[in-house]
Amino acid sequence: MGATESGVVKPVSSDLMEDAGTGLDYGTRPDRMPGMLTPVDRFFVRSHSPTPSIDVAGWALHIGGDAAGKPASVGYDELCHRFPQVSIERTLECAGNRRVLFGEELGTTFDGTQWGRGAISSAEWTGVRLRDLLAGVGVAADAVDVLAVSLDSAGARRPLPIAKAMADDTIVATAMNGETLPPDHGFPARLVVSGWLGAASIKWLGRLEVSRERIFVPWNTDDYVLIGPGHEADGPGRGSVITALGVSSLIELPWPARLSPGPQVIRGRAFAGENSVAAVDYRVDGGPWHAADITSAATPGLWARWEFAWNAEPGDHVISVRAADSSNNVQPEHTSFNELGYMHESVLQHPVHVSSAP
Ligand SMILES: Nc1nc2c(c(=O)[nH]1)N[C@H]1C(S)=C(S)[C@@H](COP(=O)(O)O)O[C@H]1N2
Ligand SMILES: [Mo]
């Protein structure tokens, strides 16, 4: 079978990334995550259309809408130099991350991008606070939503409630890990909506519309909503709109992992959406729960690193990992069904085969 042609610009080798099979979606390999931040060469990509080529010479971010006092257009140079610049380290995660594991847990398969564990990465994002840009047009006191509209061929767009749009760490980013924003990640500018589903962080931004009414578009009515028992629709859409992400964890090993017997350190990450990670517990097979050591600072919206020492005995094992956030939300044993397979939060159960055979 021939490989799907890639619609992304950066090289996507199987050495660093997991091909989700669409030619547009590539996960970060959990066993290739060095350091706190994810280098661009392996930062996951989730795109609904091929990466567009945008010439900044003719590009501007247009800001308007019925709750904007005076519409404005901000050119690239102006965006990078005339507004106060901020840098924030934040994790992006796709709401569909772990969809394959979710299906296995429920004995079903979900439609949609077949993500394993790789639709999560972290970067330092540099740009302008969205609220500083909006201040330039004068936002009406009764503004409700801000719609971000992309220039990609899919015409991706997604609204943000005004409170989230005005948050300290909602930014229009023009740089990632200290470099100009790469094409696949939204050049010339993208939103970074801290702690929320990746789909809110619109890439290849073209327009922002400030509205006096709630805005409904496919990405908050048909997609990126939870559909199923226990999920009430909170608008005209098919389900409840996904906003902040829940608590999750991963181990920095292949799936299943193959290890040699003996003492070693098991490392992983945990993420808690808008909150910070407060604790990570693990257990081996049916044994008691123990606390793992969290080895990074607790930052809301940024994953944490953790580790524990393990004396691995030969055989097949399951390492379970259960993270908790600063508001006492803990990964549940199970995640209840929703039609599109989003927001899998269950306790991680990582299969590990320990053997001295090569
Ligand atoms: N314009 C546009 N923005 C987009 C998307 C897209 O397809 N088009 N995908 C969204 C989704 S679903 C996710 S998870 C993130 C992924 O960002 P990344 O590709 O930089 O990792 O971008 C979001 N922003
Ligand atoms: Mo996503």
mmCIF file of C-alpha atoms and ligand atoms in Angstrom:
data_model
loop_
_atom_site.group_PDB
_atom_site.id
_atom_site.type_symbol
_atom_site.label_atom_id
_atom_site.label_comp_id
_atom_site.label_asym_id
_atom_site.label_seq_id
_atom_site.Cartn_x
_atom_site.Cartn_y
_atom_site.Cartn_z
ATOM 1 C CA MET A 1 0.000 0.000 0.000
ATOM 2 C CA GLY A 2 1.404 3.393 -0.962
ATOM 3 C CA ALA A 3 1.792 6.051 1.694
ATOM 4 C CA THR A 4 -0.756 8.868 1.712
ATOM 5 C CA GLU A 5 0.729 12.001 0.223
ATOM 6 C CA SER A 6 1.605 14.450 2.920
ATOM 7 C CA GLY A 7 -0.115 17.844 2.953
ATOM 8 C CA VAL A 8 2.305 19.215 5.497
ATOM 9 C CA VAL A 9 5.519 21.087 4.775
ATOM 10 C CA LYS A 10 7.937 19.787 7.399
ATOM 11 C CA PRO A 11 9.501 16.332 7.037
ATOM 12 C CA VAL A 12 7.498 13.784 8.997
ATOM 13 C CA SER A 13 9.678 10.722 9.530
ATOM 14 C CA SER A 14 8.391 7.702 11.416
ATOM 15 C CA ASP A 15 11.478 8.114 13.567
ATOM 16 C CA LEU A 16 9.913 11.144 15.247
ATOM 17 C CA MET A 17 6.222 11.072 14.414
ATOM 18 C CA GLU A 18 3.276 8.689 14.188
ATOM 19 C CA ASP A 19 1.422 8.923 10.883
ATOM 20 C CA ALA A 20 -2.333 8.899 11.590
ATOM 21 C CA GLY A 21 -2.932 7.969 7.954
ATOM 22 C CA THR A 22 -4.654 11.091 6.587
ATOM 23 C CA GLY A 23 -1.597 12.870 5.170
ATOM 24 C CA LEU A 24 -2.435 15.822 7.420
ATOM 25 C CA ASP A 25 -2.244 14.415 10.931
ATOM 26 C CA TYR A 26 0.966 13.324 12.634
ATOM 27 C CA GLY A 27 1.386 12.566 16.322
ATOM 28 C CA THR A 28 4.483 13.128 18.424
ATOM 29 C CA ARG A 29 6.021 9.817 19.405
ATOM 30 C CA PRO A 30 5.822 9.654 23.218
ATOM 31 C CA ASP A 31 9.201 7.888 23.295
ATOM 32 C CA ARG A 32 10.776 10.784 21.378
ATOM 33 C CA MET A 33 9.870 13.686 23.677
ATOM 34 C CA PRO A 34 13.084 15.311 24.871
ATOM 35 C CA GLY A 35 12.975 18.067 27.496
ATOM 36 C CA MET A 36 10.004 20.124 28.604
ATOM 37 C CA LEU A 37 9.156 21.608 25.215
ATOM 38 C CA THR A 38 8.580 19.742 21.952
ATOM 39 C CA PRO A 39 10.960 20.687 19.128
ATOM 40 C CA VAL A 40 9.173 21.743 15.939
ATOM 41 C CA ASP A 41 10.530 18.712 14.053
ATOM 42 C CA ARG A 42 8.282 16.470 16.122
ATOM 43 C CA PHE A 43 5.472 18.735 17.348
ATOM 44 C CA PHE A 44 2.178 17.038 16.426
ATOM 45 C CA VAL A 45 0.266 18.329 13.422
ATOM 46 C CA ARG A 46 -3.513 18.264 13.102
ATOM 47 C CA SER A 47 -4.832 19.971 9.978
ATOM 48 C CA HIS A 48 -8.129 19.754 8.129
ATOM 49 C CA SER A 49 -6.568 20.951 4.879
ATOM 50 C CA PRO A 50 -3.051 21.063 3.436
ATOM 51 C CA THR A 51 -0.734 23.679 4.903
ATOM 52 C CA PRO A 52 -1.367 26.889 2.947
ATOM 53 C CA SER A 53 1.457 29.070 1.682
ATOM 54 C CA ILE A 54 0.759 32.612 2.864
ATOM 55 C CA ASP A 55 2.733 35.640 1.688
ATOM 56 C CA VAL A 56 3.022 38.060 4.599
ATOM 57 C CA ALA A 57 3.540 40.994 2.263
ATOM 58 C CA GLY A 58 -0.164 40.980 1.453
ATOM 59 C CA TRP A 59 -1.346 39.544 4.746
ATOM 60 C CA ALA A 60 -3.164 41.373 7.532
ATOM 61 C CA LEU A 61 -5.280 40.282 10.459
ATOM 62 C CA HIS A 62 -8.692 41.896 10.020
ATOM 63 C CA ILE A 63 -10.605 42.631 13.196
ATOM 64 C CA GLY A 64 -14.264 43.595 13.089
ATOM 65 C CA GLY A 65 -17.756 42.373 13.940
ATOM 66 C CA ASP A 66 -20.874 44.022 15.409
ATOM 67 C CA ALA A 67 -19.256 44.398 18.850
ATOM 68 C CA ALA A 68 -16.045 46.008 17.513
ATOM 69 C CA GLY A 69 -16.163 49.806 17.721
ATOM 70 C CA LYS A 70 -13.844 50.526 14.835
ATOM 71 C CA PRO A 71 -12.695 47.713 12.552
ATOM 72 C CA ALA A 72 -8.953 47.508 11.981
ATOM 73 C CA SER A 73 -6.375 45.572 10.008
ATOM 74 C CA VAL A 74 -3.055 44.692 11.597
ATOM 75 C CA GLY A 75 -0.152 43.909 9.254
ATOM 76 C CA TYR A 76 2.565 41.380 10.018
ATOM 77 C CA ASP A 77 5.271 43.888 11.006
ATOM 78 C CA GLU A 78 2.841 45.753 13.191
ATOM 79 C CA LEU A 79 1.763 42.532 14.875
ATOM 80 C CA CYS A 80 5.368 41.505 15.577
ATOM 81 C CA HIS A 81 6.685 44.910 16.671
ATOM 82 C CA ARG A 82 4.013 47.480 17.513
ATOM 83 C CA PHE A 83 2.186 45.527 20.224
ATOM 84 C CA PRO A 84 3.622 44.282 23.534
ATOM 85 C CA GLN A 85 5.044 40.772 23.017
ATOM 86 C CA VAL A 86 4.603 37.959 25.527
ATOM 87 C CA SER A 87 6.054 34.436 25.652
ATOM 88 C CA ILE A 88 4.227 31.557 27.320
ATOM 89 C CA GLU A 89 5.000 27.853 27.583
ATOM 90 C CA ARG A 90 1.804 25.955 26.874
ATOM 91 C CA THR A 91 0.676 22.488 25.855
ATOM 92 C CA LEU A 92 -1.607 21.910 22.877
ATOM 93 C CA GLU A 93 -3.697 18.759 22.848
ATOM 94 C CA CYS A 94 -6.272 17.598 20.327
ATOM 95 C CA ALA A 95 -9.652 16.706 21.858
ATOM 96 C CA GLY A 96 -9.414 13.424 19.906
ATOM 97 C CA ASN A 97 -6.103 12.361 21.447
ATOM 98 C CA ARG A 98 -6.132 8.683 22.529
ATOM 99 C CA ARG A 99 -9.241 7.980 20.406
ATOM 100 C CA VAL A 100 -7.848 4.519 19.548
ATOM 101 C CA LEU A 101 -7.366 3.684 23.245
ATOM 102 C CA PHE A 102 -10.863 5.014 23.979
ATOM 103 C CA GLY A 103 -12.296 2.649 21.353
ATOM 104 C CA GLU A 104 -10.340 -0.293 22.759
ATOM 105 C CA GLU A 105 -11.637 0.495 26.246
ATOM 106 C CA LEU A 106 -15.257 0.454 25.055
ATOM 107 C CA GLY A 107 -14.852 -2.380 22.542
ATOM 108 C CA THR A 108 -15.713 -0.126 19.619
ATOM 109 C CA THR A 109 -14.044 1.949 16.931
ATOM 110 C CA PHE A 110 -14.641 5.638 16.470
ATOM 111 C CA ASP A 111 -14.618 7.564 13.218
ATOM 112 C CA GLY A 112 -12.233 10.493 13.023
ATOM 113 C CA THR A 113 -8.469 10.729 13.133
ATOM 114 C CA GLN A 114 -7.072 7.531 14.605
ATOM 115 C CA TRP A 115 -4.922 9.082 17.295
ATOM 116 C CA GLY A 116 -2.849 7.008 19.649
ATOM 117 C CA ARG A 117 -1.154 9.038 22.352
ATOM 118 C CA GLY A 118 0.646 11.554 20.179
ATOM 119 C CA ALA A 119 -1.782 14.440 19.617
ATOM 120 C CA ILE A 120 -0.179 16.440 22.402
ATOM 121 C CA SER A 121 2.924 18.656 22.421
ATOM 122 C CA SER A 122 4.222 21.749 24.188
ATOM 123 C CA ALA A 123 6.020 24.859 22.990
ATOM 124 C CA GLU A 124 7.005 28.343 23.985
ATOM 125 C CA TRP A 125 4.649 30.599 22.060
ATOM 126 C CA THR A 126 5.438 34.262 21.466
ATOM 127 C CA GLY A 127 2.984 36.858 20.284
ATOM 128 C CA VAL A 128 0.424 39.456 21.306
ATOM 129 C CA ARG A 129 -2.340 39.022 23.849
ATOM 130 C CA LEU A 130 -5.643 38.792 22.025
ATOM 131 C CA ARG A 131 -7.085 41.367 24.421
ATOM 132 C CA ASP A 132 -4.393 43.890 23.436
ATOM 133 C CA LEU A 133 -5.370 43.464 19.785
ATOM 134 C CA LEU A 134 -9.056 43.746 20.611
ATOM 135 C CA ALA A 135 -8.439 46.892 22.679
ATOM 136 C CA GLY A 136 -7.287 48.510 19.443
ATOM 137 C CA VAL A 137 -10.761 48.207 17.906
ATOM 138 C CA GLY A 138 -12.715 48.951 21.075
ATOM 139 C CA VAL A 139 -14.817 46.054 22.278
ATOM 140 C CA ALA A 140 -18.431 46.785 23.255
ATOM 141 C CA ALA A 141 -19.313 46.074 26.898
ATOM 142 C CA ASP A 142 -21.922 43.534 25.788
ATOM 143 C CA ALA A 143 -19.605 41.535 23.507
ATOM 144 C CA VAL A 144 -20.185 37.796 23.925
ATOM 145 C CA ASP A 145 -18.002 35.854 21.510
ATOM 146 C CA VAL A 146 -14.900 36.292 19.375
ATOM 147 C CA LEU A 147 -14.787 34.215 16.198
ATOM 148 C CA ALA A 148 -11.390 33.290 14.760
ATOM 149 C CA VAL A 149 -11.419 32.631 11.014
ATOM 150 C CA SER A 150 -8.635 30.834 9.145
ATOM 151 C CA LEU A 151 -7.279 31.344 5.642
ATOM 152 C CA ASP A 152 -6.902 27.598 4.998
ATOM 153 C CA SER A 153 -8.979 25.904 2.290
ATOM 154 C CA ALA A 154 -11.138 24.212 4.945
ATOM 155 C CA GLY A 155 -12.104 27.678 6.218
ATOM 156 C CA ALA A 156 -11.599 26.547 9.811
ATOM 157 C CA ARG A 157 -13.250 28.790 12.397
ATOM 158 C CA ARG A 158 -14.216 28.546 15.992
ATOM 159 C CA PRO A 159 -15.596 31.095 18.478
ATOM 160 C CA LEU A 160 -14.284 31.845 21.959
ATOM 161 C CA PRO A 161 -16.400 33.304 24.750
ATOM 162 C CA ILE A 162 -15.264 36.860 25.471
ATOM 163 C CA ALA A 163 -13.883 35.970 28.927
ATOM 164 C CA LYS A 164 -11.503 33.381 27.441
ATOM 165 C CA ALA A 165 -10.595 35.761 24.608
ATOM 166 C CA MET A 166 -9.555 38.360 27.212
ATOM 167 C CA ALA A 167 -7.507 35.941 29.360
ATOM 168 C CA ASP A 168 -3.847 36.683 30.103
ATOM 169 C CA ASP A 169 -2.720 33.594 28.235
ATOM 170 C CA THR A 170 -4.856 33.724 25.115
ATOM 171 C CA ILE A 171 -2.476 35.005 22.463
ATOM 172 C CA VAL A 172 -2.044 35.497 18.757
ATOM 173 C CA ALA A 173 1.308 33.781 18.293
ATOM 174 C CA THR A 174 3.832 34.584 15.581
ATOM 175 C CA ALA A 175 6.706 32.517 16.993
ATOM 176 C CA MET A 176 7.160 29.024 18.388
ATOM 177 C CA ASN A 177 10.187 27.933 20.431
ATOM 178 C CA GLY A 178 11.919 31.196 19.547
ATOM 179 C CA GLU A 179 11.570 30.803 15.755
ATOM 180 C CA THR A 180 9.139 32.271 13.273
ATOM 181 C CA LEU A 181 5.934 30.226 13.420
ATOM 182 C CA PRO A 182 6.441 27.290 11.009
ATOM 183 C CA PRO A 183 3.988 26.901 8.080
ATOM 184 C CA ASP A 184 2.354 23.736 9.457
ATOM 185 C CA HIS A 185 1.698 25.373 12.814
ATOM 186 C CA GLY A 186 -0.077 28.434 11.451
ATOM 187 C CA PHE A 187 2.320 30.916 9.824
ATOM 188 C CA PRO A 188 2.006 33.861 9.853
ATOM 189 C CA ALA A 189 -0.173 33.861 13.002
ATOM 190 C CA ARG A 190 -2.268 31.487 15.077
ATOM 191 C CA LEU A 191 -4.297 31.624 18.240
ATOM 192 C CA VAL A 192 -2.999 29.840 21.325
ATOM 193 C CA VAL A 193 -5.937 29.239 23.647
ATOM 194 C CA SER A 194 -4.343 27.874 26.809
ATOM 195 C CA GLY A 195 -5.767 24.700 28.278
ATOM 196 C CA TRP A 196 -8.550 24.355 25.712
ATOM 197 C CA LEU A 197 -8.989 21.767 23.016
ATOM 198 C CA GLY A 198 -6.465 22.228 20.207
ATOM 199 C CA ALA A 199 -9.246 23.099 17.732
ATOM 200 C CA ALA A 200 -9.723 26.482 19.456
ATOM 201 C CA SER A 201 -6.151 27.451 18.577
ATOM 202 C CA ILE A 202 -6.947 28.466 14.998
ATOM 203 C CA LYS A 203 -3.945 28.416 12.643
ATOM 204 C CA TRP A 204 -3.362 30.673 9.611
ATOM 205 C CA LEU A 205 -5.488 33.413 11.133
ATOM 206 C CA GLY A 206 -7.134 35.846 8.749
ATOM 207 C CA ARG A 207 -9.961 37.477 10.645
ATOM 208 C CA LEU A 208 -11.378 38.023 14.114
ATOM 209 C CA GLU A 209 -15.033 38.919 14.600
ATOM 210 C CA VAL A 210 -16.279 40.285 17.896
ATOM 211 C CA SER A 211 -19.960 39.540 18.313
ATOM 212 C CA ARG A 212 -22.861 40.614 20.546
ATOM 213 C CA GLU A 213 -24.412 37.200 20.121
ATOM 214 C CA ARG A 214 -23.214 33.661 20.594
ATOM 215 C CA ILE A 215 -21.733 32.319 17.405
ATOM 216 C CA PHE A 216 -22.416 28.817 16.133
ATOM 217 C CA VAL A 217 -20.270 27.238 13.439
ATOM 218 C CA PRO A 218 -19.587 23.579 12.582
ATOM 219 C CA TRP A 219 -16.698 23.421 15.079
ATOM 220 C CA ASN A 220 -19.005 24.052 18.025
ATOM 221 C CA THR A 221 -22.164 22.390 16.719
ATOM 222 C CA ASP A 222 -21.214 19.251 14.752
ATOM 223 C CA ASP A 223 -17.574 18.634 15.626
ATOM 224 C CA TYR A 224 -15.770 19.188 18.902
ATOM 225 C CA VAL A 225 -18.954 18.523 20.866
ATOM 226 C CA LEU A 226 -19.700 15.639 23.236
ATOM 227 C CA ILE A 227 -22.675 13.662 21.957
ATOM 228 C CA GLY A 228 -24.156 10.904 24.072
ATOM 229 C CA PRO A 229 -25.817 10.006 27.360
ATOM 230 C CA GLY A 230 -25.059 12.569 30.055
ATOM 231 C CA HIS A 231 -23.988 15.249 27.597
ATOM 232 C CA GLU A 232 -26.631 17.956 27.189
ATOM 233 C CA ALA A 233 -26.451 20.137 24.087
ATOM 234 C CA ASP A 234 -25.749 23.697 25.256
ATOM 235 C CA GLY A 235 -26.874 25.456 22.094
ATOM 236 C CA PRO A 236 -28.279 24.520 18.704
ATOM 237 C CA GLY A 237 -25.543 21.908 18.165
ATOM 238 C CA ARG A 238 -25.442 18.130 18.471
ATOM 239 C CA GLY A 239 -23.884 18.038 21.916
ATOM 240 C CA SER A 240 -22.066 19.945 24.640
ATOM 241 C CA VAL A 241 -19.280 22.179 23.374
ATOM 242 C CA ILE A 242 -15.775 21.088 24.371
ATOM 243 C CA THR A 243 -13.723 23.876 25.954
ATOM 244 C CA ALA A 244 -11.082 23.118 28.618
ATOM 245 C CA LEU A 245 -9.422 19.707 28.468
ATOM 246 C CA GLY A 246 -9.337 17.176 31.293
ATOM 247 C CA VAL A 247 -6.527 15.351 33.066
ATOM 248 C CA SER A 248 -4.412 12.819 31.189
ATOM 249 C CA SER A 249 -1.035 11.133 31.326
ATOM 250 C CA LEU A 250 1.414 9.220 29.177
ATOM 251 C CA ILE A 251 4.549 7.157 29.613
ATOM 252 C CA GLU A 252 7.534 8.011 27.411
ATOM 253 C CA LEU A 253 7.817 4.476 26.035
ATOM 254 C CA PRO A 254 6.541 2.722 22.907
ATOM 255 C CA TRP A 255 3.176 0.932 23.114
ATOM 256 C CA PRO A 256 3.556 -1.850 24.093
ATOM 257 C CA ALA A 257 6.906 -1.208 25.793
ATOM 258 C CA ARG A 258 9.705 -3.772 25.783
ATOM 259 C CA LEU A 259 12.169 -3.407 28.645
ATOM 260 C CA SER A 260 15.100 -5.352 30.040
ATOM 261 C CA PRO A 261 14.771 -6.615 33.612
ATOM 262 C CA GLY A 262 16.334 -4.678 36.474
ATOM 263 C CA PRO A 263 16.289 -1.238 38.088
ATOM 264 C CA GLN A 264 15.375 1.628 35.780
ATOM 265 C CA VAL A 265 13.539 4.927 35.695
ATOM 266 C CA ILE A 266 10.098 5.178 34.071
ATOM 267 C CA ARG A 267 9.312 8.692 32.850
ATOM 268 C CA GLY A 268 6.157 10.350 31.657
ATOM 269 C CA ARG A 269 4.037 13.473 31.355
ATOM 270 C CA ALA A 270 0.682 14.574 32.647
ATOM 271 C CA PHE A 271 -1.523 17.411 31.472
ATOM 272 C CA ALA A 272 -4.522 19.046 33.105
ATOM 273 C CA GLY A 273 -5.997 21.550 30.643
ATOM 274 C CA GLU A 274 -6.331 24.993 32.249
ATOM 275 C CA ASN A 275 -5.192 23.654 35.607
ATOM 276 C CA SER A 276 -1.774 22.517 36.724
ATOM 277 C CA VAL A 277 -0.824 18.935 37.486
ATOM 278 C CA ALA A 278 -0.757 18.378 41.254
ATOM 279 C CA ALA A 279 -0.010 14.657 41.672
ATOM 280 C CA VAL A 280 0.778 11.556 39.655
ATOM 281 C CA ASP A 281 0.266 8.053 41.048
ATOM 282 C CA TYR A 282 1.273 4.795 39.448
ATOM 283 C CA ARG A 283 0.941 1.112 40.121
ATOM 284 C CA VAL A 284 2.290 -2.030 38.563
ATOM 285 C CA ASP A 285 -0.285 -4.730 37.797
ATOM 286 C CA GLY A 286 -2.609 -5.135 40.799
ATOM 287 C CA GLY A 287 -0.086 -3.699 43.281
ATOM 288 C CA PRO A 288 -0.534 -0.686 45.561
ATOM 289 C CA TRP A 289 -0.603 2.880 44.238
ATOM 290 C CA HIS A 290 2.558 4.931 44.791
ATOM 291 C CA ALA A 291 3.316 8.598 44.192
ATOM 292 C CA ALA A 292 5.589 9.358 41.241
ATOM 293 C CA ASP A 293 8.025 12.290 41.531
ATOM 294 C CA ILE A 294 6.956 15.343 39.597
ATOM 295 C CA THR A 295 10.178 16.796 38.206
ATOM 296 C CA SER A 296 8.915 20.048 36.666
ATOM 297 C CA ALA A 297 7.265 23.208 38.016
ATOM 298 C CA ALA A 298 3.455 23.302 38.185
ATOM 299 C CA THR A 299 2.242 25.643 35.440
ATOM 300 C CA PRO A 300 -1.432 25.899 34.478
ATOM 301 C CA GLY A 301 -1.880 24.943 30.827
ATOM 302 C CA LEU A 302 1.496 23.210 30.577
ATOM 303 C CA TRP A 303 2.194 19.536 30.989
ATOM 304 C CA ALA A 304 4.304 18.285 33.892
ATOM 305 C CA ARG A 305 7.088 15.721 33.799
ATOM 306 C CA TRP A 306 7.186 12.864 36.307
ATOM 307 C CA GLU A 307 9.203 9.727 36.981
ATOM 308 C CA PHE A 308 9.597 6.769 39.283
ATOM 309 C CA ALA A 309 12.231 4.087 39.842
ATOM 310 C CA TRP A 310 11.161 0.566 38.943
ATOM 311 C CA ASN A 311 12.873 -2.746 39.412
ATOM 312 C CA ALA A 312 11.378 -4.562 36.443
ATOM 313 C CA GLU A 313 10.796 -8.283 36.744
ATOM 314 C CA PRO A 314 10.540 -10.482 33.662
ATOM 315 C CA GLY A 315 7.022 -11.003 32.347
ATOM 316 C CA ASP A 316 4.091 -9.062 31.004
ATOM 317 C CA HIS A 317 2.981 -6.110 33.105
ATOM 318 C CA VAL A 318 0.601 -3.210 33.017
ATOM 319 C CA ILE A 319 1.741 0.101 34.456
ATOM 320 C CA SER A 320 -1.252 2.215 35.460
ATOM 321 C CA VAL A 321 -0.903 5.979 35.817
ATOM 322 C CA ARG A 322 -3.436 8.315 37.387
ATOM 323 C CA ALA A 323 -2.798 12.063 37.487
ATOM 324 C CA ALA A 324 -4.688 14.692 39.467
ATOM 325 C CA ASP A 325 -4.920 18.432 38.970
ATOM 326 C CA SER A 326 -4.853 21.446 41.263
ATOM 327 C CA SER A 327 -8.672 21.315 41.621
ATOM 328 C CA ASN A 328 -8.675 17.677 42.682
ATOM 329 C CA ASN A 329 -9.863 16.296 39.358
ATOM 330 C CA VAL A 330 -8.452 12.798 39.018
ATOM 331 C CA GLN A 331 -8.298 10.587 35.937
ATOM 332 C CA PRO A 332 -11.305 8.251 36.210
ATOM 333 C CA GLU A 333 -11.208 4.448 35.837
ATOM 334 C CA HIS A 334 -13.360 4.778 32.704
ATOM 335 C CA THR A 335 -14.532 7.461 30.324
ATOM 336 C CA SER A 336 -18.177 7.316 29.325
ATOM 337 C CA PHE A 337 -19.061 7.009 25.644
ATOM 338 C CA ASN A 338 -19.466 9.988 23.376
ATOM 339 C CA GLU A 339 -20.171 9.543 19.700
ATOM 340 C CA LEU A 340 -17.087 11.231 18.292
ATOM 341 C CA GLY A 341 -14.616 9.722 20.762
ATOM 342 C CA TYR A 342 -13.329 12.920 22.359
ATOM 343 C CA MET A 343 -11.849 13.637 25.773
ATOM 344 C CA HIS A 344 -10.547 10.224 26.740
ATOM 345 C CA GLU A 345 -9.421 10.698 30.343
ATOM 346 C CA SER A 346 -9.244 7.179 31.770
ATOM 347 C CA VAL A 347 -6.388 5.996 33.966
ATOM 348 C CA LEU A 348 -3.534 5.097 31.642
ATOM 349 C CA GLN A 349 -2.883 1.362 31.359
ATOM 350 C CA HIS A 350 0.403 0.921 29.590
ATOM 351 C CA PRO A 351 1.385 -2.638 28.567
ATOM 352 C CA VAL A 352 5.033 -3.488 29.281
ATOM 353 C CA HIS A 353 6.874 -6.663 28.318
ATOM 354 C CA VAL A 354 10.013 -7.297 30.385
ATOM 355 C CA SER A 355 12.460 -9.821 29.022
ATOM 356 C CA SER A 356 16.228 -10.287 28.745
ATOM 357 C CA ALA A 357 15.802 -11.672 25.231
ATOM 358 C CA PRO A 358 17.050 -9.265 22.532
HETATM 359 N N1 LIG B 1 -6.883 26.794 10.418
HETATM 360 C C1 LIG B 1 -6.842 25.679 11.120
HETATM 361 N N2 LIG B 1 -6.557 25.760 12.435
HETATM 362 C C2 LIG B 1 -6.510 24.650 13.176
HETATM 363 C C3 LIG B 1 -6.767 23.384 12.613
HETATM 364 C C4 LIG B 1 -7.041 23.317 11.220
HETATM 365 O O1 LIG B 1 -7.256 22.251 10.658
HETATM 366 N N3 LIG B 1 -7.071 24.493 10.510
HETATM 367 N N4 LIG B 1 -6.741 22.258 13.414
HETATM 368 C C5 LIG B 1 -7.022 22.489 14.815
HETATM 369 C C6 LIG B 1 -6.853 21.318 15.645
HETATM 370 S S1 LIG B 1 -8.131 20.209 15.614
HETATM 371 C C7 LIG B 1 -5.769 21.159 16.475
HETATM 372 S S2 LIG B 1 -5.672 19.859 17.542
HETATM 373 C C8 LIG B 1 -4.643 22.132 16.447
HETATM 374 C C9 LIG B 1 -3.326 21.435 16.148
HETATM 375 O O2 LIG B 1 -2.279 22.366 16.090
HETATM 376 P P1 LIG B 1 -0.868 21.902 15.517
HETATM 377 O O3 LIG B 1 -1.087 21.332 14.148
HETATM 378 O O4 LIG B 1 -0.004 23.120 15.519
HETATM 379 O O5 LIG B 1 -0.347 20.866 16.455
HETATM 380 O O6 LIG B 1 -4.843 23.160 15.490
HETATM 381 C C10 LIG B 1 -6.164 23.624 15.374
HETATM 382 N N5 LIG B 1 -6.192 24.763 14.503
HETATM 383 MO MO MO B 2 -7.772 18.754 17.314
#
